[in-house]
PDB file of C-alpha atoms in Angstrom:
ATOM      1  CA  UNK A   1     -10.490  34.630  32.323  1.00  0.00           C
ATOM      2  CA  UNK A   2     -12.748  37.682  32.371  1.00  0.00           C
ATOM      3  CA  UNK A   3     -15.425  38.277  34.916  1.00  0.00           C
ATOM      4  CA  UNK A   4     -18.208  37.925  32.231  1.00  0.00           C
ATOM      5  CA  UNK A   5     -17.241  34.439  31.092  1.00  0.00           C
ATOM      6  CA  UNK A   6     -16.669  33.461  34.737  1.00  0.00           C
ATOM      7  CA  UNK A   7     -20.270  34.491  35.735  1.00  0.00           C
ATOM      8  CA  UNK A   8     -21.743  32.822  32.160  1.00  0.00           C
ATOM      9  CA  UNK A   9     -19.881  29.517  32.876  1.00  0.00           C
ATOM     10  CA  UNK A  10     -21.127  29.761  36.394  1.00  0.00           C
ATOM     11  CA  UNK A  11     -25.285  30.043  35.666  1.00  0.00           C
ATOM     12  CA  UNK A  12     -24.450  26.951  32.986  1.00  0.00           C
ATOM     13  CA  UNK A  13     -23.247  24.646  35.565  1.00  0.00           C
ATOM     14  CA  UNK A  14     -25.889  25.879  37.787  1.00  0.00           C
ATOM     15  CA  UNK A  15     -28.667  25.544  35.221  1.00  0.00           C
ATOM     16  CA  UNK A  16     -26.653  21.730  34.608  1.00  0.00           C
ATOM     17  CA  UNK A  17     -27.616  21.079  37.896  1.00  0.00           C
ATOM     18  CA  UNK A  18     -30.677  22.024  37.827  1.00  0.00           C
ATOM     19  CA  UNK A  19     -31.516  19.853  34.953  1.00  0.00           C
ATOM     20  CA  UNK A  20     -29.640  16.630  36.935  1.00  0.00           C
ATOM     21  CA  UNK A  21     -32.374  16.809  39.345  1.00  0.00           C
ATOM     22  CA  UNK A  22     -34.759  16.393  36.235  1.00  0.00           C
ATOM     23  CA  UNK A  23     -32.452  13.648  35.005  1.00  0.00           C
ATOM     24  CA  UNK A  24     -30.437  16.260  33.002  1.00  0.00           C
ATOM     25  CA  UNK A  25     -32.945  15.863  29.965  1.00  0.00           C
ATOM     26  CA  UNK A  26     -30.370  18.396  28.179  1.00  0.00           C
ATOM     27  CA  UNK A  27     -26.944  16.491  28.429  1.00  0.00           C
ATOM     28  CA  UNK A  28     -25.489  19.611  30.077  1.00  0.00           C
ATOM     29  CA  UNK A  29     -21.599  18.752  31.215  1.00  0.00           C
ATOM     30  CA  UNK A  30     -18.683  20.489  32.373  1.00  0.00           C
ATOM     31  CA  UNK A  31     -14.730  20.033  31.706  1.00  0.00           C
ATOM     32  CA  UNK A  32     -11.224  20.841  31.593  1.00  0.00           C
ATOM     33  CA  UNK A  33      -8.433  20.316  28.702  1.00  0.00           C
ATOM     34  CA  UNK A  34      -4.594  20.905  28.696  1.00  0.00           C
ATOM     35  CA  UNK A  35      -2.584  20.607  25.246  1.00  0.00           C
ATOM     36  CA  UNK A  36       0.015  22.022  22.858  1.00  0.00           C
ATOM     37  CA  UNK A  37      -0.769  25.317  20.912  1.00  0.00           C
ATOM     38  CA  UNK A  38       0.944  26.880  17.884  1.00  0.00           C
ATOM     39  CA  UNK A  39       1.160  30.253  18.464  1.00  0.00           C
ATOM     40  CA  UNK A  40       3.233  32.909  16.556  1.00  0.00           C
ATOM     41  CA  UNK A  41       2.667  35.818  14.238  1.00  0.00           C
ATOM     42  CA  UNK A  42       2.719  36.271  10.229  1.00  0.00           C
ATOM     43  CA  UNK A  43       1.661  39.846   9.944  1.00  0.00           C
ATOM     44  CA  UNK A  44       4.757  42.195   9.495  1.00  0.00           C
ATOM     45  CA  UNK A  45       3.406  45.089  11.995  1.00  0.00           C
ATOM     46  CA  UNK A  46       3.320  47.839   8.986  1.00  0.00           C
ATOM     47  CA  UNK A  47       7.335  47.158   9.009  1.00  0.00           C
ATOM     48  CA  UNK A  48       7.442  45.572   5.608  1.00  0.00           C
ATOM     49  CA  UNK A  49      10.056  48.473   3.764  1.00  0.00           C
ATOM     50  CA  UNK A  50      11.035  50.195   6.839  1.00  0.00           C
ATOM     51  CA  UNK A  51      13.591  52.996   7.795  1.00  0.00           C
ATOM     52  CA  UNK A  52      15.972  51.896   4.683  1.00  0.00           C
ATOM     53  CA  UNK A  53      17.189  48.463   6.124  1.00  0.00           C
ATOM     54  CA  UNK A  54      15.734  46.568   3.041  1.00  0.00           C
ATOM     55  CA  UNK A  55      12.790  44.272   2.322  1.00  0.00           C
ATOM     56  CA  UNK A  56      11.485  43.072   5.153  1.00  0.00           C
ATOM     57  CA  UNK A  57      14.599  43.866   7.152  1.00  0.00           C
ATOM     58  CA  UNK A  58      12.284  44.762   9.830  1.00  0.00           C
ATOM     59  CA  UNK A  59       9.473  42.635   9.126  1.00  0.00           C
ATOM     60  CA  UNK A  60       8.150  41.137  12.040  1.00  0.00           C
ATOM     61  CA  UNK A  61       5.976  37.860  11.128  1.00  0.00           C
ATOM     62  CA  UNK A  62       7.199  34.177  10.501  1.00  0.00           C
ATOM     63  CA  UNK A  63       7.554  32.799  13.564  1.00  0.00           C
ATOM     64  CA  UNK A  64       5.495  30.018  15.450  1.00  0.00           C
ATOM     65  CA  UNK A  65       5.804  28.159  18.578  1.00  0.00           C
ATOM     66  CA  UNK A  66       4.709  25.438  20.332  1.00  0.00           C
ATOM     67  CA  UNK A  67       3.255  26.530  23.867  1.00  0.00           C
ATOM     68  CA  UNK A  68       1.304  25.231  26.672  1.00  0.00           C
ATOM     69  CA  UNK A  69      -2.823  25.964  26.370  1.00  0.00           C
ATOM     70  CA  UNK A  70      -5.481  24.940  28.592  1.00  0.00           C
ATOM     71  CA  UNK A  71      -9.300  25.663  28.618  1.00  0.00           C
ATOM     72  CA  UNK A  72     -12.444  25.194  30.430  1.00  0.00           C
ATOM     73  CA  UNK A  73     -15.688  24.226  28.639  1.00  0.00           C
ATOM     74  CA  UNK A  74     -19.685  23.803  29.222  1.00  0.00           C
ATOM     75  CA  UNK A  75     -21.992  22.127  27.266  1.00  0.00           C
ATOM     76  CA  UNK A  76     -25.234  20.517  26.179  1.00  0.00           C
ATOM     77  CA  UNK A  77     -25.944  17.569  23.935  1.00  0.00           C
ATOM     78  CA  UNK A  78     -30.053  17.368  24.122  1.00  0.00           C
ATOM     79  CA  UNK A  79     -30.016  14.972  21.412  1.00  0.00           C
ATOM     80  CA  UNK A  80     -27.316  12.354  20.268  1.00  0.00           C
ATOM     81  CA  UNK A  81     -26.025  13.880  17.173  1.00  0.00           C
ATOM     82  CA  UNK A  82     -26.235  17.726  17.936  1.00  0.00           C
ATOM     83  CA  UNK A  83     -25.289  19.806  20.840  1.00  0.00           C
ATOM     84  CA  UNK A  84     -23.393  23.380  21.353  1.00  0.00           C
ATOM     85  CA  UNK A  85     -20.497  24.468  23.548  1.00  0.00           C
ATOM     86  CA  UNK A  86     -19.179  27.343  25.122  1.00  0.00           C
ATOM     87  CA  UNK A  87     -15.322  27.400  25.986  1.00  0.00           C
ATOM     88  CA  UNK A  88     -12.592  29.419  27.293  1.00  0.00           C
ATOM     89  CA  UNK A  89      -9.282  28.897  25.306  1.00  0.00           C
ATOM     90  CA  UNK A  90      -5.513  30.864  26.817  1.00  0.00           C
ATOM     91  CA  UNK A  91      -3.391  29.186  23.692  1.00  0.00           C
ATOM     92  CA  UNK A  92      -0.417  30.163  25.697  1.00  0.00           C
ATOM     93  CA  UNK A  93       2.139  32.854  25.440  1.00  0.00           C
ATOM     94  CA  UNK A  94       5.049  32.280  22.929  1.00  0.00           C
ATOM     95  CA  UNK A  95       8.197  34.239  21.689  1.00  0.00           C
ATOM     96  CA  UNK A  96       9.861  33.790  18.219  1.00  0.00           C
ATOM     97  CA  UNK A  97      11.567  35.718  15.565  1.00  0.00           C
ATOM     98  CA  UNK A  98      11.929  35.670  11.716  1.00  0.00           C
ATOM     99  CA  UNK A  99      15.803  35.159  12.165  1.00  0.00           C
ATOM    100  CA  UNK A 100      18.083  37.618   9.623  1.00  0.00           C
ATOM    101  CA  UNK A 101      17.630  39.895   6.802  1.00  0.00           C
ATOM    102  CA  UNK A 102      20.241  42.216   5.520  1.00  0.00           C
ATOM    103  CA  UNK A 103      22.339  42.186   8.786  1.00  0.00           C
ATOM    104  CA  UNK A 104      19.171  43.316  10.923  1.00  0.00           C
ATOM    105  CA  UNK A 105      17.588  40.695  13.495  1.00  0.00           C
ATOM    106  CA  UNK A 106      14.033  40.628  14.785  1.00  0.00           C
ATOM    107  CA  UNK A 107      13.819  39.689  18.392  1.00  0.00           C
ATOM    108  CA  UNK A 108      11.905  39.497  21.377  1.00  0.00           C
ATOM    109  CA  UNK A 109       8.182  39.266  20.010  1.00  0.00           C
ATOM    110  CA  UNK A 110       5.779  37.985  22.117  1.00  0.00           C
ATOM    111  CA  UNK A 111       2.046  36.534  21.546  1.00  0.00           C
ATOM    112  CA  UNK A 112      -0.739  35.572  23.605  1.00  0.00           C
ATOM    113  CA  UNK A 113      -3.956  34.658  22.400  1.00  0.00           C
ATOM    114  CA  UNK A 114      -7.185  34.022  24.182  1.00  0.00           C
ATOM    115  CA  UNK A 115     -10.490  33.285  23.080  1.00  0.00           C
ATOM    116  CA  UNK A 116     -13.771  32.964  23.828  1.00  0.00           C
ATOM    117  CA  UNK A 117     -15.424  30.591  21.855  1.00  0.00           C
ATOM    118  CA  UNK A 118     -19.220  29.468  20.970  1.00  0.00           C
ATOM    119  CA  UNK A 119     -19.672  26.188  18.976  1.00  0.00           C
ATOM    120  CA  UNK A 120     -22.335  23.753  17.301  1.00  0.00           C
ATOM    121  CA  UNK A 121     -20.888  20.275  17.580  1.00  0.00           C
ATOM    122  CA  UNK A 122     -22.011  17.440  15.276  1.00  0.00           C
ATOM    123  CA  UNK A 123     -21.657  14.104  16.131  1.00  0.00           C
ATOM    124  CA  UNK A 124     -21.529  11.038  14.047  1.00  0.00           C
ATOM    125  CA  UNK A 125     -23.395   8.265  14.530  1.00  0.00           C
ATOM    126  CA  UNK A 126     -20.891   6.304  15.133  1.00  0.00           C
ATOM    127  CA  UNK A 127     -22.620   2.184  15.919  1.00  0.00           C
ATOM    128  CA  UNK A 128     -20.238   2.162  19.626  1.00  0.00           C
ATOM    129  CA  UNK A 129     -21.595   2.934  22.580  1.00  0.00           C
ATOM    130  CA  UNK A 130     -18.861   4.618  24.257  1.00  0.00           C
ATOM    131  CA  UNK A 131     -17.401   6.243  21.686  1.00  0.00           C
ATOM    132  CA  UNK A 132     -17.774   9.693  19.665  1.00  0.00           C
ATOM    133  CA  UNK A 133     -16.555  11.158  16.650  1.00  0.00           C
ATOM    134  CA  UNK A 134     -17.453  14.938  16.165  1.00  0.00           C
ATOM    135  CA  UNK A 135     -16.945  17.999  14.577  1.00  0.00           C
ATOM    136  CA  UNK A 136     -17.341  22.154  15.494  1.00  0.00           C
ATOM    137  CA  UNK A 137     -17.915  24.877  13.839  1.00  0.00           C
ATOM    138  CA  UNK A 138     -17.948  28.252  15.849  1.00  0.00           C
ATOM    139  CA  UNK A 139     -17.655  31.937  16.371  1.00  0.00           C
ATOM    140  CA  UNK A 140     -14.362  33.384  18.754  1.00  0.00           C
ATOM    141  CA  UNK A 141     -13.897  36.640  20.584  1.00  0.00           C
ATOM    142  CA  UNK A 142     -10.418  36.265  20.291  1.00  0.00           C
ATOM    143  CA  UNK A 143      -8.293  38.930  22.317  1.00  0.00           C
ATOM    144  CA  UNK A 144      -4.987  39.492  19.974  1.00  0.00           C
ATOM    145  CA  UNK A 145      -1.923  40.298  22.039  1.00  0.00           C
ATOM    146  CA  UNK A 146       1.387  40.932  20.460  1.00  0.00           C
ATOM    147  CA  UNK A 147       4.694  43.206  21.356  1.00  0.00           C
ATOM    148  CA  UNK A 148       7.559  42.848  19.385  1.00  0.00           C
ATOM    149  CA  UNK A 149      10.671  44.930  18.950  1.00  0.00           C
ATOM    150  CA  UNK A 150      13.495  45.233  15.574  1.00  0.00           C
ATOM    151  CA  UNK A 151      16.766  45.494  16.504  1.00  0.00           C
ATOM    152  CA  UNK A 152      18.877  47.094  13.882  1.00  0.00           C
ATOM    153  CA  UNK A 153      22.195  46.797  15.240  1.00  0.00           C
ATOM    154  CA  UNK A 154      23.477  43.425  13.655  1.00  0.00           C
ATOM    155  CA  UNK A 155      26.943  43.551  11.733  1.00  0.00           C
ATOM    156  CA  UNK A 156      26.955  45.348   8.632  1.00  0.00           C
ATOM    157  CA  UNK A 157      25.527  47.996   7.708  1.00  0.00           C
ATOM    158  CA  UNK A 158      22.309  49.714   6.376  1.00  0.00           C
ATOM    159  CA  UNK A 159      21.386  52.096   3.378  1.00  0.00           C
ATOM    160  CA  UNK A 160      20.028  54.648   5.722  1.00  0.00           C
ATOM    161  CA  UNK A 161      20.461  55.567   9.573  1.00  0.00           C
ATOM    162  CA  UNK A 162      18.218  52.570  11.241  1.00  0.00           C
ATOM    163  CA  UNK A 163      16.200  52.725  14.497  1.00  0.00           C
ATOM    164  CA  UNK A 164      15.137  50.525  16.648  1.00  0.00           C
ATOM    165  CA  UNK A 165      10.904  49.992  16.188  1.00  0.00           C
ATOM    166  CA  UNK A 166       8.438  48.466  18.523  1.00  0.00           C
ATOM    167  CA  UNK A 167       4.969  47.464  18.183  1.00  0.00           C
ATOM    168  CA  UNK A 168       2.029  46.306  20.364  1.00  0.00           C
ATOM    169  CA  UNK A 169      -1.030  44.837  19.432  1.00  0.00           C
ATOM    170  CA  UNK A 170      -3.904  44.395  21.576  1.00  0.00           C
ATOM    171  CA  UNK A 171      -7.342  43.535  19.855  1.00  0.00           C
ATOM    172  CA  UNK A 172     -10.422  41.930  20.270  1.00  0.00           C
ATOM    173  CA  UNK A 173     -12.115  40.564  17.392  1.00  0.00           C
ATOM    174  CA  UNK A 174     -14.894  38.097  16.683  1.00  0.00           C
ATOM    175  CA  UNK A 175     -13.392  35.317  14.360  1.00  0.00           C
ATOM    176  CA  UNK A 176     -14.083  31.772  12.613  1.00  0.00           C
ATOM    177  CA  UNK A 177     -13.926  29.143  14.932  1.00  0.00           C
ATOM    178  CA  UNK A 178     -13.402  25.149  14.325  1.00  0.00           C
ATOM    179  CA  UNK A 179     -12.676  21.807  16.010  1.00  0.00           C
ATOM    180  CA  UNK A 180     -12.645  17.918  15.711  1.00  0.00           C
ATOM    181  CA  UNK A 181     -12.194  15.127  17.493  1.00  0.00           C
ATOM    182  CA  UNK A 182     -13.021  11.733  20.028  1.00  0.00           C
ATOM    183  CA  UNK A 183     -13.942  11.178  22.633  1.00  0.00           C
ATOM    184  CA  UNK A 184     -14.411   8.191  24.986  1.00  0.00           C
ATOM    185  CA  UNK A 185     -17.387   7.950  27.320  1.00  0.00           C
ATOM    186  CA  UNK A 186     -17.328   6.163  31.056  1.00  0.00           C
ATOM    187  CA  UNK A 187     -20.454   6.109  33.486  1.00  0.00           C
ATOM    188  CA  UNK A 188     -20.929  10.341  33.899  1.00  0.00           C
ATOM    189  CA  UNK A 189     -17.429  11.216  32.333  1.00  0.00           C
ATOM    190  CA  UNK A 190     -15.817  11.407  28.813  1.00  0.00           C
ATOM    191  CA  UNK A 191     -12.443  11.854  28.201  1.00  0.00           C
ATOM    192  CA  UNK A 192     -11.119  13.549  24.256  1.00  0.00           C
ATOM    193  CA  UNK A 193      -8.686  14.326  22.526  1.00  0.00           C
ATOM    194  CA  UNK A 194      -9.089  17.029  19.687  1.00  0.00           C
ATOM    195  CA  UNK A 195      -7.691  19.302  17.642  1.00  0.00           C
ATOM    196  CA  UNK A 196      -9.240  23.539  17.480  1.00  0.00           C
ATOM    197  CA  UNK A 197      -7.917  26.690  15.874  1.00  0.00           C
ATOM    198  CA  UNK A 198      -9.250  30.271  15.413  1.00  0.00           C
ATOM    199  CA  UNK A 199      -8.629  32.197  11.996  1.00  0.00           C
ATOM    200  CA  UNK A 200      -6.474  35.363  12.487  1.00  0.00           C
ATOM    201  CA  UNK A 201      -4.868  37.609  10.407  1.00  0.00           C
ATOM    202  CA  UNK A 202      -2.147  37.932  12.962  1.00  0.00           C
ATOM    203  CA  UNK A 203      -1.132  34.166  13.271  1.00  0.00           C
ATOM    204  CA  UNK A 204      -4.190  31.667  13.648  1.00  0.00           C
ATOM    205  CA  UNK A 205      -3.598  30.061  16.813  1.00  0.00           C
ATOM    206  CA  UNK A 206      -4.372  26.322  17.191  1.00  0.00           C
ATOM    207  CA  UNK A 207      -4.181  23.596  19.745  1.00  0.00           C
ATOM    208  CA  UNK A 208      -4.064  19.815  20.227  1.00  0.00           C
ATOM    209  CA  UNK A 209      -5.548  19.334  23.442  1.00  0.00           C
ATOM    210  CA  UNK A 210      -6.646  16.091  25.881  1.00  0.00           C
ATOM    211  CA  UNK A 211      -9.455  17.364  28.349  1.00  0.00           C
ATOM    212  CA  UNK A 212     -12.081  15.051  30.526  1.00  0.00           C
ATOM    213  CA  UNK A 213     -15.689  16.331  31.119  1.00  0.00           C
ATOM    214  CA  UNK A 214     -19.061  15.536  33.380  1.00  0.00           C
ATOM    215  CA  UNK A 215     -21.921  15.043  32.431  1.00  0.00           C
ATOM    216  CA  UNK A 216     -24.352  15.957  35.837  1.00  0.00           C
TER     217      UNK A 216
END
């Protein structure tokens, strides 16, 4: 997590408890998640007719995992059917490959997306008093991180002399953010389970994640 989100997340829970002492007029909470991410990559890395191994001999997309994620979150809910969130989402670091193509095979690619995201949340009003139903809609800094590496020396042969490639990707990019899910309120605490992904050209990561928050 960088320092900036650390420091934002840190004046939120102290402006939280500023407003408990008011009675926390604003809703403001806290939390923590842990859940299962898809992470992988379908954008071929510019290697789509490469170095005369064939179509998408060395392409290097087409491949998703399931990984570990976790997050940390901070929130208001000033009024019952509206409030925003802020939350810091590591979707876990996965390897794959797009299996064989012409006697080529694409190994070791690694990626490891993190995000930083800013939501609206709508909930429904939903006649139970313990439980919620809502939805998010959001913008992500996501930070893009990808290597990956073509390794041409698979039986048979090729047309031409083949290499081997390698690629890294490291971006940051602001992206479309979006979430849903229910939670179950106890006293000061809720506990959710929900489902959030993050458009991306270079493999929209997504998770399915339990968490449990506190509301000062």
């Amino acid at each position: 997590m960088n320092r900036k989100l650390l420091a934002l997340l840190t004046l939120i829970a102290l402006g939280a408890s500023t407003s408990a002492l008011a009675g926390n007029p604003l809703g403001a909470y806290i939390g923590f998640g842990v859940g299962a991410s898809n992470v992988g990559n379908n954008y071929n890395n510019g290697y789509g007719y490469g170095y005369g191994c064939g179509p998408y001999a060395c392409y290097g997309g087409d491949y998703g995992t399931s990984v570990v994620s976790w997050k940390v979150m901070a929130g208001i809910r000033p009024i019952s059917i509206l409030g925003a969130e802020l939350e810091y989402m590591d979707f876990g670091s996965a390897n794959g490959n797009n299996g064989y193509y012409n006697s080529n095979y694409y190994y070791n690619a690694n990626s490891h997306p993190k995000a930083t995201i800013l939501y609206g949340v709508g909930y429904l009003p939903v006649p139970l008093p313990y439980l919620d139903v809502f939805g998010k809609l959001g913008v992500a800094r996501l930070q893009t991180n990808q290597s990956s590496y073509v390794n041409p020396n698979g039986v048979g042969t090729c047309s031409y002399p083949c290499v081997p490639i390698g690629s890294d990707i490291n971006q940051t990019n602001d992206k479309f953010a979006y979430g849903a899910g229910v939670q179950f309120r106890w006293q000061d605490f809720a506990f959710r389970a929900e489902y959030e992904g993050v458009s991306s050209s270079y493999g929209s990561p997504a998770a399915v994640s339990i968490s449990a928050t506190w509301t000062f």
